Each structure stands twice: as C-alpha cells, then as structure tokens.
PDB file of C-alpha atoms and ligand atoms in Angstrom:
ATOM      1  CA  UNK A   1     -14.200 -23.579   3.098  1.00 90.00           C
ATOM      2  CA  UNK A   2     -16.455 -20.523   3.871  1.00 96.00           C
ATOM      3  CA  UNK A   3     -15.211 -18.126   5.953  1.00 98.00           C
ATOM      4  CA  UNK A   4     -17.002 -15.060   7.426  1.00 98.00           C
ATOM      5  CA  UNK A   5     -15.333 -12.001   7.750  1.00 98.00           C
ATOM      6  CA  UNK A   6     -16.233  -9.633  10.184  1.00 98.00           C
ATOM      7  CA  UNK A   7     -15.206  -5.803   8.870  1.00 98.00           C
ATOM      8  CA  UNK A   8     -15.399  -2.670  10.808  1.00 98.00           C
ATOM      9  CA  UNK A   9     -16.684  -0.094   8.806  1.00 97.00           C
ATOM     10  CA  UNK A  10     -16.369   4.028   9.171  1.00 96.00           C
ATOM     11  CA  UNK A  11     -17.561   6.659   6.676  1.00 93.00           C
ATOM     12  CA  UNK A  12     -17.943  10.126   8.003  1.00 87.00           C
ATOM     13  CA  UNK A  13     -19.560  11.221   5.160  1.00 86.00           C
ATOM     14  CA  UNK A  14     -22.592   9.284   6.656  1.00 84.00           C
ATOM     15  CA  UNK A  15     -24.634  11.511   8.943  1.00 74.00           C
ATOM     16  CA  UNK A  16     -23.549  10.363  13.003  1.00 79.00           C
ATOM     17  CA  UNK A  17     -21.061   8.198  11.923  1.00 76.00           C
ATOM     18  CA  UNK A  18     -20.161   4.976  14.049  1.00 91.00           C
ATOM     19  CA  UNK A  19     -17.740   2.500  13.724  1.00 94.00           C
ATOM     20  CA  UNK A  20     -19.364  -0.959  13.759  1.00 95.00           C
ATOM     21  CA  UNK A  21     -18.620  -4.431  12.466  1.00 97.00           C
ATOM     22  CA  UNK A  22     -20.561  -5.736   9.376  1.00 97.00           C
ATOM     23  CA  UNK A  23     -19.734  -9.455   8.731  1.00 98.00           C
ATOM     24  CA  UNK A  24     -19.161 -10.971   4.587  1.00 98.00           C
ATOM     25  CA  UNK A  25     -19.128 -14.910   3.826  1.00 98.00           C
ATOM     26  CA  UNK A  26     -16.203 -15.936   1.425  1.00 98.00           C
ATOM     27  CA  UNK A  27     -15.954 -19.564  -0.271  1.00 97.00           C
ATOM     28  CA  UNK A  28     -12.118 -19.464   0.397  1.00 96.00           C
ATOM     29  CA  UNK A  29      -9.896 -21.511  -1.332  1.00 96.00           C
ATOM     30  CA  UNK A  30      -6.177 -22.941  -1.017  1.00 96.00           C
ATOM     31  CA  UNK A  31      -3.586 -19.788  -1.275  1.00 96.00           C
ATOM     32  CA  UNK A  32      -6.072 -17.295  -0.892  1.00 98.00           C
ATOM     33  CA  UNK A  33      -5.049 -14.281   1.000  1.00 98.00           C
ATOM     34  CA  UNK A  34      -7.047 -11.712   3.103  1.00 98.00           C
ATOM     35  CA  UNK A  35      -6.557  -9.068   0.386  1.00 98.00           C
ATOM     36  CA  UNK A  36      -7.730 -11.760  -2.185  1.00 98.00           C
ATOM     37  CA  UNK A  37     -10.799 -12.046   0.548  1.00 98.00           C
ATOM     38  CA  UNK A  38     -11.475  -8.174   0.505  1.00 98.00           C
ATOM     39  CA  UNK A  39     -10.884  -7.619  -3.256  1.00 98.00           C
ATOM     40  CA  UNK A  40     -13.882 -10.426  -3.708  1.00 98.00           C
ATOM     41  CA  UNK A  41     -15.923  -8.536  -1.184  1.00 98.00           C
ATOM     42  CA  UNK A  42     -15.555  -5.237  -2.828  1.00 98.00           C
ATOM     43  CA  UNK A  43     -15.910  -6.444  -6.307  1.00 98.00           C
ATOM     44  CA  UNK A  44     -19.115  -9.358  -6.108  1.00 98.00           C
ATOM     45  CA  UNK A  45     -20.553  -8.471  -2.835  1.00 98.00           C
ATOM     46  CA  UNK A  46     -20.210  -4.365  -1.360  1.00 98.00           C
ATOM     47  CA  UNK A  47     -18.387  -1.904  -3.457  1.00 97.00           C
ATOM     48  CA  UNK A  48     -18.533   0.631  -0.865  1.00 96.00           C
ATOM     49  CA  UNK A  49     -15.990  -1.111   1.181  1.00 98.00           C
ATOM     50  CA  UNK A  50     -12.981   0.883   1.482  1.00 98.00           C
ATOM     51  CA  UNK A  51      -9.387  -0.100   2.486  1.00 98.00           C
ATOM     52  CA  UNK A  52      -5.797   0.441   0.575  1.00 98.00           C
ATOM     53  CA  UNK A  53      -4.199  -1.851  -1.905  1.00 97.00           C
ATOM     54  CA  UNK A  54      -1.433  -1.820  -4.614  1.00 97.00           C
ATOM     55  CA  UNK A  55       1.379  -4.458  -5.086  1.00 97.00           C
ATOM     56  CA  UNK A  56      -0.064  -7.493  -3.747  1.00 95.00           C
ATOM     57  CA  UNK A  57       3.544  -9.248  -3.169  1.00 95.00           C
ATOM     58  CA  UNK A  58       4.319  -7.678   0.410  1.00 96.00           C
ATOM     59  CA  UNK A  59       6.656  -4.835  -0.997  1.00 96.00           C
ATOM     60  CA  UNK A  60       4.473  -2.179  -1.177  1.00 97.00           C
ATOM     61  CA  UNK A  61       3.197  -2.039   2.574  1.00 96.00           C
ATOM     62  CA  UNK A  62       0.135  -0.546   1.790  1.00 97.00           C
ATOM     63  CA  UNK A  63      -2.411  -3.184   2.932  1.00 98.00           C
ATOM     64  CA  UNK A  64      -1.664  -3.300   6.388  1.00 98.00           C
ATOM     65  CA  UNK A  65      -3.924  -3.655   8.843  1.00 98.00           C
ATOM     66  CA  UNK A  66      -5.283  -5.556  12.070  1.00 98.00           C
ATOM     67  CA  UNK A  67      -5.815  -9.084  11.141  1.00 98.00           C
ATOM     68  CA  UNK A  68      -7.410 -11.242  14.108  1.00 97.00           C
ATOM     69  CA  UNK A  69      -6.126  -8.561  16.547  1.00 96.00           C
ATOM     70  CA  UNK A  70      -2.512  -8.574  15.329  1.00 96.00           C
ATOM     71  CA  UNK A  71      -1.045  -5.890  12.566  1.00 97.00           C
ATOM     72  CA  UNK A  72       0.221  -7.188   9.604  1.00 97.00           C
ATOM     73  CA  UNK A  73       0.056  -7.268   6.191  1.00 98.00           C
ATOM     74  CA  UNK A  74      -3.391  -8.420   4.248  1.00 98.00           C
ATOM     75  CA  UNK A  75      -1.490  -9.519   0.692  1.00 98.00           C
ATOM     76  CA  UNK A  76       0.758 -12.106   3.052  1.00 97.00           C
ATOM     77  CA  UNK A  77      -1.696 -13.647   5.310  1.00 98.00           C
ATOM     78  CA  UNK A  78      -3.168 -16.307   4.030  1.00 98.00           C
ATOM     79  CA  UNK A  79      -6.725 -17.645   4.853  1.00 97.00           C
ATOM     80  CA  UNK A  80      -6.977 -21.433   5.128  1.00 95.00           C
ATOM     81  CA  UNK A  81      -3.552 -21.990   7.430  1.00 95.00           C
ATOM     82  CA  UNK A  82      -5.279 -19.719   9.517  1.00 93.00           C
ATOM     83  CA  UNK A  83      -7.782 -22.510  10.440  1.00 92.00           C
ATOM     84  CA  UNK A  84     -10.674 -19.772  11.315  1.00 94.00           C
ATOM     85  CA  UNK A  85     -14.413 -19.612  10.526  1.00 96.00           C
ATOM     86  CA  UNK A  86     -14.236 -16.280  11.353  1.00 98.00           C
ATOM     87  CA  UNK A  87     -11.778 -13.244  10.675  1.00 98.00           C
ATOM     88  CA  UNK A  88     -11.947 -10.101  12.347  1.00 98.00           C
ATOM     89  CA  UNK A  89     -10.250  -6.975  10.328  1.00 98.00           C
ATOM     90  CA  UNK A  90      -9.585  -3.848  11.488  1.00 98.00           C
ATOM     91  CA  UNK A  91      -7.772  -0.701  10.688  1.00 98.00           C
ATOM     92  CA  UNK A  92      -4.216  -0.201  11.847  1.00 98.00           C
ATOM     93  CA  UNK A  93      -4.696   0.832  15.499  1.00 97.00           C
ATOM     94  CA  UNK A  94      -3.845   4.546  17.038  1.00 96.00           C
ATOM     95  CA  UNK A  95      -4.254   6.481  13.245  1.00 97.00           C
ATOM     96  CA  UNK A  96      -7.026   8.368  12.267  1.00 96.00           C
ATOM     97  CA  UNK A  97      -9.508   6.442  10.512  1.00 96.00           C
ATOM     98  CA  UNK A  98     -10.393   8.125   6.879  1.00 96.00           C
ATOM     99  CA  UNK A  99     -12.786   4.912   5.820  1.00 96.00           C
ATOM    100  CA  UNK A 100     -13.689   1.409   6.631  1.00 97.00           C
ATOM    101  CA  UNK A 101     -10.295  -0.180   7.015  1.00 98.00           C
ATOM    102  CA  UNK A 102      -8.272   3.042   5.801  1.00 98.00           C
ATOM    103  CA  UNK A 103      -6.383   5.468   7.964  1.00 98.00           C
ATOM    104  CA  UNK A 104      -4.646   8.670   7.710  1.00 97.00           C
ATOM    105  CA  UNK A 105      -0.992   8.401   6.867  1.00 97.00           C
ATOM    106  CA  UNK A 106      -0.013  11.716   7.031  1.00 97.00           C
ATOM    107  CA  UNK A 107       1.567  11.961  10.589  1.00 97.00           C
ATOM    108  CA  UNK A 108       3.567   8.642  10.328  1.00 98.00           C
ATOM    109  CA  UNK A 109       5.191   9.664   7.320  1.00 98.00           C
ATOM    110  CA  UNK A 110       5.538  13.074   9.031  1.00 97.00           C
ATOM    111  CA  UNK A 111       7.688  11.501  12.203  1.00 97.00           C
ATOM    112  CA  UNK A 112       9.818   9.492   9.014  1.00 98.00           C
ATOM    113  CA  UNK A 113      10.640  12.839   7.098  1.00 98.00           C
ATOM    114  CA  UNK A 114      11.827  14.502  10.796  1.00 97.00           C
ATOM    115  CA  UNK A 115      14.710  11.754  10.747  1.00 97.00           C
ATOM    116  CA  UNK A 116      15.826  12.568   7.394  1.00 97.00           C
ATOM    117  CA  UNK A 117      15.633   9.239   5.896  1.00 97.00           C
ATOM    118  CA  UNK A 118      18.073   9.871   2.821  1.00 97.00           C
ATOM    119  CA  UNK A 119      22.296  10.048   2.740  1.00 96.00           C
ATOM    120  CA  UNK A 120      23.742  13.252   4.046  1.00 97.00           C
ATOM    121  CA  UNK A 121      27.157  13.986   2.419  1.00 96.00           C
ATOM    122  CA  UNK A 122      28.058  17.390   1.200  1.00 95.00           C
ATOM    123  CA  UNK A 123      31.844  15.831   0.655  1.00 94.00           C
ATOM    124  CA  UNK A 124      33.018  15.850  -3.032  1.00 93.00           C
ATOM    125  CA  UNK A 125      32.008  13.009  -4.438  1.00 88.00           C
ATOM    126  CA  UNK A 126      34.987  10.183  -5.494  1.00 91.00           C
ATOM    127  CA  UNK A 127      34.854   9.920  -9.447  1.00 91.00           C
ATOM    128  CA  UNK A 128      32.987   6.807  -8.921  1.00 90.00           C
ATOM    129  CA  UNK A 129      30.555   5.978  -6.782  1.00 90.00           C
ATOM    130  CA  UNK A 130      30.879   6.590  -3.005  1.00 92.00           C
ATOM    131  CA  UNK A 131      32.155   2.676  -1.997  1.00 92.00           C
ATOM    132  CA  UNK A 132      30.734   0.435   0.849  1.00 93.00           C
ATOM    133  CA  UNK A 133      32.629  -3.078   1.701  1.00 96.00           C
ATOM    134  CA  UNK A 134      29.870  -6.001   1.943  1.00 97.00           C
ATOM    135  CA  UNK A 135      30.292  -6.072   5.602  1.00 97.00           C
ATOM    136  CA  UNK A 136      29.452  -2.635   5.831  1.00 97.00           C
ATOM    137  CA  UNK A 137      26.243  -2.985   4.103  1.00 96.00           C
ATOM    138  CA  UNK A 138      25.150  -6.430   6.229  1.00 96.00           C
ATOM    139  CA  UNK A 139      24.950  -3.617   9.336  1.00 95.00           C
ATOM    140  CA  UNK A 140      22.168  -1.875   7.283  1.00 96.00           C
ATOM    141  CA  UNK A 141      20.847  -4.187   4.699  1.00 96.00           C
ATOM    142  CA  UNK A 142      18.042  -5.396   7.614  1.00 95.00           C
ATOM    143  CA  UNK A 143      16.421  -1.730   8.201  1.00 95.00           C
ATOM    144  CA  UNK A 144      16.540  -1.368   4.304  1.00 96.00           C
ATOM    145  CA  UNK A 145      14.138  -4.343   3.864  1.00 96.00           C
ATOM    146  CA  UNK A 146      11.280  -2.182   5.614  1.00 97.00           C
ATOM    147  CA  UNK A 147       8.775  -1.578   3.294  1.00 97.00           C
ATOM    148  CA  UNK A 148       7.060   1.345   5.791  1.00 97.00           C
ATOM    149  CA  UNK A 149       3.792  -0.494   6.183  1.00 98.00           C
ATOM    150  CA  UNK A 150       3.569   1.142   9.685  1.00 98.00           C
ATOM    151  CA  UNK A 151       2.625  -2.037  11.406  1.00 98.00           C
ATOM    152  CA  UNK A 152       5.428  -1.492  13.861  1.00 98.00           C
ATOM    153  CA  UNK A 153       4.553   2.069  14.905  1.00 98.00           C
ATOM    154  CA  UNK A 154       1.070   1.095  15.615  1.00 98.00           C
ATOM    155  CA  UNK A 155       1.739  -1.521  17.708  1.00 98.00           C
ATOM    156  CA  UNK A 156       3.903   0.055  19.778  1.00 98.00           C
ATOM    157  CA  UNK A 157       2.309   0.983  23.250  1.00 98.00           C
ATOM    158  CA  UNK A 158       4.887   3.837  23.519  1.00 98.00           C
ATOM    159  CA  UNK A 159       2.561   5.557  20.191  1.00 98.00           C
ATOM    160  CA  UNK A 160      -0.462   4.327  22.075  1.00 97.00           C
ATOM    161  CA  UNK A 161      -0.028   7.141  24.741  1.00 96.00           C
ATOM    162  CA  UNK A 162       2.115   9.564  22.716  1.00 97.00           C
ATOM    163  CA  UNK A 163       1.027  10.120  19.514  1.00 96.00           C
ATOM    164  CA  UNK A 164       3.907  12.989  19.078  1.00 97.00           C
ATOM    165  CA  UNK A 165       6.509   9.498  19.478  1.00 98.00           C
ATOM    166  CA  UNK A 166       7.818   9.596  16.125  1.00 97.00           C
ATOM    167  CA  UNK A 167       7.815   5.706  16.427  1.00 98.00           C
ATOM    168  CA  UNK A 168      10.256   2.734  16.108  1.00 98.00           C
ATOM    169  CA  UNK A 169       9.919   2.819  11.620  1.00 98.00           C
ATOM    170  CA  UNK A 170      10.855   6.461  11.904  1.00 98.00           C
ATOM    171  CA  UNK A 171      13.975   5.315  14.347  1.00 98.00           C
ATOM    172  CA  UNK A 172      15.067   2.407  12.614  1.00 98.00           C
ATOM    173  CA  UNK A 173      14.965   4.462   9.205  1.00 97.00           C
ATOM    174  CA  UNK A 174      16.993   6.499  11.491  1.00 98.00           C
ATOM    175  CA  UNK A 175      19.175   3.597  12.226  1.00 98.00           C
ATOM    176  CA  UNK A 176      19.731   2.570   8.621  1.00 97.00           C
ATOM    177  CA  UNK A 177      21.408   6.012   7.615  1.00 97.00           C
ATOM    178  CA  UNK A 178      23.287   6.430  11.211  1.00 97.00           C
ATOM    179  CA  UNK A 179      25.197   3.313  10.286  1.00 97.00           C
ATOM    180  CA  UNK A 180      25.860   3.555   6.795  1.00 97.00           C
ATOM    181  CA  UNK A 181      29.370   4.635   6.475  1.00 96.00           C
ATOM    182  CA  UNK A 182      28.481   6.698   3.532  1.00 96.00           C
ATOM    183  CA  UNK A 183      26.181   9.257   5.599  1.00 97.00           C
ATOM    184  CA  UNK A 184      27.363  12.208   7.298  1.00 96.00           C
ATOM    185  CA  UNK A 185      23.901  13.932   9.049  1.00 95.00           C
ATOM    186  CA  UNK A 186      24.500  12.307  12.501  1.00 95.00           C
ATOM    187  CA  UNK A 187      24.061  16.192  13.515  1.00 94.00           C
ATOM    188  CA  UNK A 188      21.017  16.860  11.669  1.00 94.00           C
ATOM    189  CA  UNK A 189      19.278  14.673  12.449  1.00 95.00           C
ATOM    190  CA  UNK A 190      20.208  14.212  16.206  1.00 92.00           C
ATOM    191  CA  UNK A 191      17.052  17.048  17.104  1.00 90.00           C
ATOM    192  CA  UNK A 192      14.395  14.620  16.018  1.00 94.00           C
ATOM    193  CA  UNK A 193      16.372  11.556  17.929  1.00 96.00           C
ATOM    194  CA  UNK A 194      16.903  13.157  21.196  1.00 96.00           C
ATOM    195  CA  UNK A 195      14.472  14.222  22.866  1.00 93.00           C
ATOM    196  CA  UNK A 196      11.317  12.592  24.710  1.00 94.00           C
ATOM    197  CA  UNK A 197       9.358  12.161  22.080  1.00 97.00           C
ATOM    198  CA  UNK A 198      12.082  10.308  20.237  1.00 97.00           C
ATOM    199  CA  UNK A 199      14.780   7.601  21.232  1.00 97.00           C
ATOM    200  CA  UNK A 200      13.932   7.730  24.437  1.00 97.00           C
ATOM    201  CA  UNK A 201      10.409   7.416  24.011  1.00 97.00           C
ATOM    202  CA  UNK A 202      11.166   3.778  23.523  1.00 98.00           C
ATOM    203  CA  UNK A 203      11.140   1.693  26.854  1.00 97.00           C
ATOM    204  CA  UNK A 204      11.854  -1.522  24.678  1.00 97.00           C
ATOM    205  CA  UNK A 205       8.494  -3.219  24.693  1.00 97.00           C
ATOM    206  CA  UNK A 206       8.945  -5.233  21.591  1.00 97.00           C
ATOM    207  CA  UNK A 207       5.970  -4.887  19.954  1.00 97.00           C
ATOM    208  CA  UNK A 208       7.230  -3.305  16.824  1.00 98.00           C
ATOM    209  CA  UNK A 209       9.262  -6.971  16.254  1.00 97.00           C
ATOM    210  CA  UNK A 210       6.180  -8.836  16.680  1.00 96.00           C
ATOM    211  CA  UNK A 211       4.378  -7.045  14.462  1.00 96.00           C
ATOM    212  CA  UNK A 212       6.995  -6.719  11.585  1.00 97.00           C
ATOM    213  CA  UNK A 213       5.696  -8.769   8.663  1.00 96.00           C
ATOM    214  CA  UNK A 214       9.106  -8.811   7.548  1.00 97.00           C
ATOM    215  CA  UNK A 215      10.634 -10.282  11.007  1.00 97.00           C
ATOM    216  CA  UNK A 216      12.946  -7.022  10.926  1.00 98.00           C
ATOM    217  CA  UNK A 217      15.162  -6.925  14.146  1.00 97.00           C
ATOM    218  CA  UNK A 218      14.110  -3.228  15.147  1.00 98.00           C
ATOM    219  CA  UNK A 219      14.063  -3.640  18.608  1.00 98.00           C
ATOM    220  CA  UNK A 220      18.245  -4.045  18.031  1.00 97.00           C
ATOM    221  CA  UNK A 221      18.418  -1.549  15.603  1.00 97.00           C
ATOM    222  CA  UNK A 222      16.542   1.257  18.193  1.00 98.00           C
ATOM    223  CA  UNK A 223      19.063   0.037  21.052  1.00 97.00           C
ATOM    224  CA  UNK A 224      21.949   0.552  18.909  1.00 97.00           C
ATOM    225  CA  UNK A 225      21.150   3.860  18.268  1.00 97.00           C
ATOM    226  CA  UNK A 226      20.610   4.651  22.051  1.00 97.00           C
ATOM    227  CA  UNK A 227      24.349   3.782  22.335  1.00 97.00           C
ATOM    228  CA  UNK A 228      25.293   6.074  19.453  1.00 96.00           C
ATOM    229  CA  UNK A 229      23.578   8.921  20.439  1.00 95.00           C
ATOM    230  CA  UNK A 230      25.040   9.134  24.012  1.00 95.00           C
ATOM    231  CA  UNK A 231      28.609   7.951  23.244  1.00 94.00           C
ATOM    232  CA  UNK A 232      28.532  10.787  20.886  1.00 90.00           C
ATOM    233  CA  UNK A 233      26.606  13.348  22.794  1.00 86.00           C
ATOM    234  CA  UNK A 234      27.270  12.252  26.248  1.00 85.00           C
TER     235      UNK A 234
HETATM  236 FE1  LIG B   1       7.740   0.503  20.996  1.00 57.84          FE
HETATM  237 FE2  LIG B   1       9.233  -1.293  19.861  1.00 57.84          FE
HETATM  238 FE3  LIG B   1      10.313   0.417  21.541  1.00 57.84          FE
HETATM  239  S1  LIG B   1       7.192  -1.595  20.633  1.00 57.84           S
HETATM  240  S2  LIG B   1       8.680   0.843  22.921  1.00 57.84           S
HETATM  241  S3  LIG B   1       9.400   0.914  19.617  1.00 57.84           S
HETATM  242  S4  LIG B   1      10.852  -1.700  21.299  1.00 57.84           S
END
C-alpha cells in the first residue's frame, strides 16, 4: 500500500530556521518497518533527511523517535499492522533538536553517568569470579534489557518541566546496580538519587512504561528504589 509520511524537518544551518512538516509517499510492503520507510526516503527520494540509525534489530536504541505521537523505536514498528495512510514522525520530545528527526544526546547520557551505571566493589576480588545465584540475577536481569533508547525519559512529564530530572533510564540504571548483590556504591551514588531533581522527582506517572519498546517494568524498579533509599537513609 502507499503510505505518506509526514516528517518534521530542522536544519539550523539554514538561514531562520523553522521546524515544519514535509510529507514523502512510500509503496510499503509486508514487514516493512518505519526505519526501512526512512532509509528509502533518504536513499531514492531526499538525501538531506537526517535522523540516527545503526543496528536495525531493536538493540541498539538509536532510532528512537515519535512515531504517530507515541516514542518508540523506528527499526520495531512496523508499517502495514499499523493500518495508516498517513504517519507522522517526529523527534524524541523535550531534547534539543540537532537535525530533522535527530536530537542532542548529550544531557541524557549526562543524568546516566551521575548514577554511576557500572559495579562498585573495591573488595578483593574471590579467585574466581565474584558469584550471583540465578535468583539474584532475575531481580536485575529486567533493567539490564534497556537498551538506553531514551524513549522513557522523554516521555516522562516529570522531564517535561524539569529538564535537570535526571529521568526514570538514569534511575532504573540506578536500580539495576542498587540491587545487584555484587555492587557496593549505594553511597556514591546516593547524591545523584536524593535530591529533587532525582528519585523524588518521580510522582509515578507511568509514562516511561508506556513508552518502553521493550515493555521494561520501570515504574517498579523506580518505586523500589524509593524504599531503599529511605530505609537506608531515613
Ligand atoms: Fe516519569 Fe515514569 Fe516516574 S513517567 S514520573 S519516571 S513513573
């Protein structure tokens, strides 16, 4: 079927620069995705379209973006169960836009370093390797499947009007190490998680799960480390 896709575009290398919509017909075809949809734009049709792109199997997180008005992930969505003659693509809402359908990553990945999103143990090491039971990893193995496609942060309403928020993939990063039994940097990292532009930023909106292209239960994960933090600290 043909499809039109209606694309907002951004360069500020163009003198006044505007957002603005400009609309592309695609003969779509059975298992076609939206990124197949924009890689046949940008290679037959209008090379200067501009958005990001690598794995193209819903691992890399790179192609996310506002599909229809709702955040997800371009290599994943296909067109035709979509049932649309129109799609409507936009960049990932509340970042900077660099170009067309690309935004600035910079401060996302800025809130993710604050949590310190790697194992903190300056114990000895065992002569193997540090052990987890299989129970212990099913608390984590969820936040582990985030691929950091920033969906969820920009979603969130709670971003929306506090872009210093460090967001819900920041926190449930956060999560992931706070409840592996192997991780020792509860401390460290406890500046970046409490304070009000941290866990308590969060007034459990639920956004972030509805956006997850993963169906990650984040929501959960953010709660659970509200409990942490003030049996702990509290
Ligand atoms: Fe935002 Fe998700 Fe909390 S949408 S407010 S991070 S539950």
């Amino acid at each position: 079927m043909q499809v039109t896709f209606k694309i907002s575009r951004f360069d500020p290398q163009q003198e006044e620069a505007k957002q603005h919509y400009k609309s592309y017909t695609v003969q779509t075809s059975p298992g076609m995705t939206v990124l197949d949809a924009l890689n046949e734009i940008k290679w037959h049709q209008d090379g200067t379209l501009s958005y990001r792109k690598s794995c193209r199997s819903g691992i890399c997180g790179s192609c996310a973006m506002k599909i229809n008005g709702i955040n997800g992930l371009a290599c994943e969505t296909q067109i035709e169960p979509m049932k649309k003659k129109t799609i409507v693509l936009d960049p990932l809402p509340s970042f900077e836009v660099i170009k067309d359908l690309a935004v600035n990553m910079d401060p996302f990945f800025e809130h993710l370093a604050a949590v310190k999103p790697y194992l903190i143990n300056e114990e000895p090491p065992p002569d193997r390797e540090r052990l987890q039971s299989p129970e212990e990893f099913k608390r984590i193995s969820d936040p582990i499947a985030c691929i950091l496609c920033m969906s969820c942060t920009s979603s969130c309403p709670s971003f929306w009007t506090d872009p210093e928020y460090i967001g819900p993939a920041a926190l449930y990063k956060a999560y992931r190490y706070e409840f592996d039994t192997r991780d020792k940097g509860s401390e460290e990292r406890l500046e970046a998680l409490d304070n009000r532009h941290g866990l308590w930023r969060c007034h459990t909106i639920f956004n972030c799960m509805d956006a997850c292209p993963k169906n990650l239960k984040i929501t959960h994960g953010i709660s659970l480390l509200k409990r942490k933090v003030i049996a702990e600290k509290y």
